[in-house]
Short mmCIF file of C-alpha atoms in Angstrom, two decimals:
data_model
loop_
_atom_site.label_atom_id
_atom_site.label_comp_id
_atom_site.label_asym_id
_atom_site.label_seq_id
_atom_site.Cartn_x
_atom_site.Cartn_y
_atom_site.Cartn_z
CA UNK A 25 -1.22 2.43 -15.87
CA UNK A 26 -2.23 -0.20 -18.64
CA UNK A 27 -4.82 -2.51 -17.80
CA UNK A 28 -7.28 -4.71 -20.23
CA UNK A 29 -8.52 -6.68 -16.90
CA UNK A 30 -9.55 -6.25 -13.76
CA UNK A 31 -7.70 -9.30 -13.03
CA UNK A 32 -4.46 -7.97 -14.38
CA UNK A 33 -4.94 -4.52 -12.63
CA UNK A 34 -4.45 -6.91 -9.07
CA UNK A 35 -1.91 -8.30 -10.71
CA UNK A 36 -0.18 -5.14 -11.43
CA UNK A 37 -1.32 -3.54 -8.08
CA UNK A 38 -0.08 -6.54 -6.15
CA UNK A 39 3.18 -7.01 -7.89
CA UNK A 40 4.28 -3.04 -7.57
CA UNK A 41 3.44 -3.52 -3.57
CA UNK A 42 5.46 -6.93 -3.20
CA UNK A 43 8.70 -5.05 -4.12
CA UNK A 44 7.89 -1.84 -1.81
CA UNK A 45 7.41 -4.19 0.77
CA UNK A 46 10.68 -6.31 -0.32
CA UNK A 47 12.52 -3.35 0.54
CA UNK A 48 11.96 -2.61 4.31
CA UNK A 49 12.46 -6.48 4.76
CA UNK A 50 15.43 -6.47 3.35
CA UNK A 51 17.29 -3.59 5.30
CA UNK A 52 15.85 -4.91 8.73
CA UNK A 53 17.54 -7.93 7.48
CA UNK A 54 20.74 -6.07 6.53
CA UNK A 55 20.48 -4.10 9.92
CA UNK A 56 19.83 -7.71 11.87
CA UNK A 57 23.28 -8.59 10.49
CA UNK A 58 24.83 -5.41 10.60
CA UNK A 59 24.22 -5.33 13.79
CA UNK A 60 25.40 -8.44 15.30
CA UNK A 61 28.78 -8.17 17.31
CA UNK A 62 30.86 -10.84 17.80
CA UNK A 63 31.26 -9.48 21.43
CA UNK A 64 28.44 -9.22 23.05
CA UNK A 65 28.63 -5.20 23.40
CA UNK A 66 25.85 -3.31 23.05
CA UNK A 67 26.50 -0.12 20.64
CA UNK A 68 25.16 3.36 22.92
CA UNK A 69 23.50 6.06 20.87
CA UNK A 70 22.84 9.13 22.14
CA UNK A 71 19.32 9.53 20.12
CA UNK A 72 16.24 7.53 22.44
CA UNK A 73 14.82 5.27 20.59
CA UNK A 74 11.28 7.08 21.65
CA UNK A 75 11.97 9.84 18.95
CA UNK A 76 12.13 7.35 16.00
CA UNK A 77 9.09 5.69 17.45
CA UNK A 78 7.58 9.06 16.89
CA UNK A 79 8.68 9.33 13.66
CA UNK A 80 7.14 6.17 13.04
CA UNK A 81 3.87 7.24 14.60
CA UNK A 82 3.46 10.45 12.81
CA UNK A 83 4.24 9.05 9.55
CA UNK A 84 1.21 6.52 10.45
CA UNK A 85 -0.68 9.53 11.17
CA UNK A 86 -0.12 11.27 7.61
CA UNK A 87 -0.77 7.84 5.81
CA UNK A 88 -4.86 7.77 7.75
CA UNK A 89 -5.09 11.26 7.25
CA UNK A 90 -3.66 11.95 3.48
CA UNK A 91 -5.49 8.29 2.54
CA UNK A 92 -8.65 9.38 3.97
CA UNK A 93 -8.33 12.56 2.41
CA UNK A 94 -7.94 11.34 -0.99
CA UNK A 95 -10.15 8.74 -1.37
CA UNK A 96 -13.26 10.91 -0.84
CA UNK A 97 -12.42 13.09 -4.31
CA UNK A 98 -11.44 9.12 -5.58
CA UNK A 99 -14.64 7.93 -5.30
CA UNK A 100 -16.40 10.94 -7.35
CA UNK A 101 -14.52 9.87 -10.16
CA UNK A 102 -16.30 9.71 -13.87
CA UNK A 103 -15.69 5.79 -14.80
CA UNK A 104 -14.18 2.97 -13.27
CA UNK A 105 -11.33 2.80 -15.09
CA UNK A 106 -10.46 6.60 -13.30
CA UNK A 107 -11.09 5.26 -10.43
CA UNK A 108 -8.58 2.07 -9.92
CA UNK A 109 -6.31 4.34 -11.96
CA UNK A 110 -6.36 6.58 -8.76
CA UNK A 111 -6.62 3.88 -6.30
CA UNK A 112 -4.05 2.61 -7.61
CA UNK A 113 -2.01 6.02 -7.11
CA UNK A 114 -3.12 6.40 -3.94
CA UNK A 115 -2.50 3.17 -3.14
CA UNK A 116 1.26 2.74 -4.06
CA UNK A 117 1.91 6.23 -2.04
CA UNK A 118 0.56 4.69 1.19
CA UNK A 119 2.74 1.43 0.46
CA UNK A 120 5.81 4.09 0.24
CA UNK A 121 4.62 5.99 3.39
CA UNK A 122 4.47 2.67 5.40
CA UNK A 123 7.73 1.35 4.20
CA UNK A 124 9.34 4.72 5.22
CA UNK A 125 8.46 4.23 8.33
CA UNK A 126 9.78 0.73 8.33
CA UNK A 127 12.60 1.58 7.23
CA UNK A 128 13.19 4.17 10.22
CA UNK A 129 11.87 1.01 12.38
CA UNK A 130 15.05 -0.86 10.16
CA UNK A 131 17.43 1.81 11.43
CA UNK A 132 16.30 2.02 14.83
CA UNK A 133 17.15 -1.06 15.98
CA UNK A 134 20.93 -0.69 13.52
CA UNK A 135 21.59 1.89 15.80
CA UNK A 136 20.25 0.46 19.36
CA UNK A 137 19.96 -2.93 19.17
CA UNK A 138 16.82 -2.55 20.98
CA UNK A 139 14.27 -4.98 20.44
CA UNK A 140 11.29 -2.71 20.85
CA UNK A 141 12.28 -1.94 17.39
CA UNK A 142 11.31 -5.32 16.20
CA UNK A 143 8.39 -5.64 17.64
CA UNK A 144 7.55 -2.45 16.21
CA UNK A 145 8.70 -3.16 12.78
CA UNK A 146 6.48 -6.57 12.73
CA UNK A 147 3.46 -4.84 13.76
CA UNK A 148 3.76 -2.22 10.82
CA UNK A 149 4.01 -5.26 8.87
CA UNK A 150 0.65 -6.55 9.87
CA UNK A 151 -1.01 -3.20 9.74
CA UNK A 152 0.08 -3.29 5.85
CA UNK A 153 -0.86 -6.49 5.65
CA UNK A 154 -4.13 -5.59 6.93
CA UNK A 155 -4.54 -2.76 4.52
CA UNK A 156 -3.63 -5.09 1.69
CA UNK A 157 -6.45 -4.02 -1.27
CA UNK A 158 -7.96 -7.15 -2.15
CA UNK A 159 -11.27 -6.75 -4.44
CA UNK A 160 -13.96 -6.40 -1.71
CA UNK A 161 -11.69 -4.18 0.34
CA UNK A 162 -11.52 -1.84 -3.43
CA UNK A 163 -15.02 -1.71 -3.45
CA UNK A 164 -15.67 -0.67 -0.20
CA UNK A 165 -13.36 1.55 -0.13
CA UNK A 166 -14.25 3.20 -3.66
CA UNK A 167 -17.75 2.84 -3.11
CA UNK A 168 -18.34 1.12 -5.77
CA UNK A 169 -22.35 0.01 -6.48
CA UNK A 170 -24.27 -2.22 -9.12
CA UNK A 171 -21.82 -3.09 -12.37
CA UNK A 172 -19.10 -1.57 -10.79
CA UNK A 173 -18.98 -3.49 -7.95
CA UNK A 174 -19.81 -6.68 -9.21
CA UNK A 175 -17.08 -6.71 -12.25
CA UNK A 176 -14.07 -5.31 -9.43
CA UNK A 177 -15.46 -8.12 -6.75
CA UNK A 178 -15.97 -10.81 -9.11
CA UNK A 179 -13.36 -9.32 -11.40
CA UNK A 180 -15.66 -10.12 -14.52
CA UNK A 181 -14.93 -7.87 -17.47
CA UNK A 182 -12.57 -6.57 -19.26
CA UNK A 183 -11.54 -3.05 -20.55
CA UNK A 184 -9.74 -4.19 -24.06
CA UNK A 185 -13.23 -4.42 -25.32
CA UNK A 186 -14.66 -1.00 -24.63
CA UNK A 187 -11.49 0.30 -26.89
CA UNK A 188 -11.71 -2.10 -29.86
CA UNK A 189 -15.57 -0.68 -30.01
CA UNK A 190 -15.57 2.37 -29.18
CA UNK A 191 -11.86 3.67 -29.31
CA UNK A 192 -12.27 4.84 -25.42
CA UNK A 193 -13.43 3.15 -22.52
CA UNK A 194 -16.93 4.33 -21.22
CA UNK A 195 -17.54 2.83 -17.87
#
């Protein structure tokens, strides 16, 4: 990924997660009015809705576990650059992982009609949304400590300089 900022690296980071999170949103949409019958009926399936909520749960599960994982062999990384490169990485994959589950959430309720899946879908909403990787949530999670922290937190500097100078970036 090419970066000159920090700020633009949020940017980018921010912009790539918008549309993986577009895309859940828009099939529970699509399901929502898929789903609607003119009648009244309500559509049986013969799959309980607790499997997909297992799915759901175990998908969770490998998003904690891979993420947590990861981000330990992230943070011994050589220069910052590196490291948002790989956060970044890391960070789009757990994005995916979430909005897979979503979109089983999506299909649940397509094929029931069951609200549970709603309420289900909204709440792995706001667990993304609560895993959303703002600048101080980067650093903690990274590690990050003196000039490093203070140019991702304050998002000070920028990289175009280190390769007009030195033809490589050195932090």
């Amino acid at each position: 990924m090419d970066f000159f900022t920090i700020e633009q690296y949020f940017n980018k980071l921010f912009s790539a997660l918008f549309v993986i999170l577009l895309i859940p949103i828009g099939a529970f949409i699509g399901s929502y009015l898929g789903s609607i019958d003119p009648t009244g009926a309500q559509t049986n399936f013969s799959l309980h809705p607790y499997y997909l909520a297992a799915i759901v749960a175990a998908d969770w599960l490998l998003i904690f576990v891979f993420y947590n994982y990861r981000i330990k062999s992230i943070r011994n990384g050589r220069g910052l650059r590196v490291k948002l490169e790989e956060y970044f990485r890391l960070t789009i994959v757990r994005y995916i992982c979430g909005s897979v589950g979503c979109l089983v959430l999506a299909y649940g309720f397509y094929i029931s009609n069951n609200e549970l899946f709603t309420g289900a879908f909204v709440v792995s909403l706001l667990a993304l949304g609560l895993l959303w990787p703002t600048s101080p949530k980067v650093c903690r999670d990274l590690k990050l400590r003196g000039d490093e922290r203070e140019m991702v937190y304050y998002k000070k500097d920028n990289f175009q300089r280190c390769y007009r100078d030195y033809g490589a970036c050195r932090f």
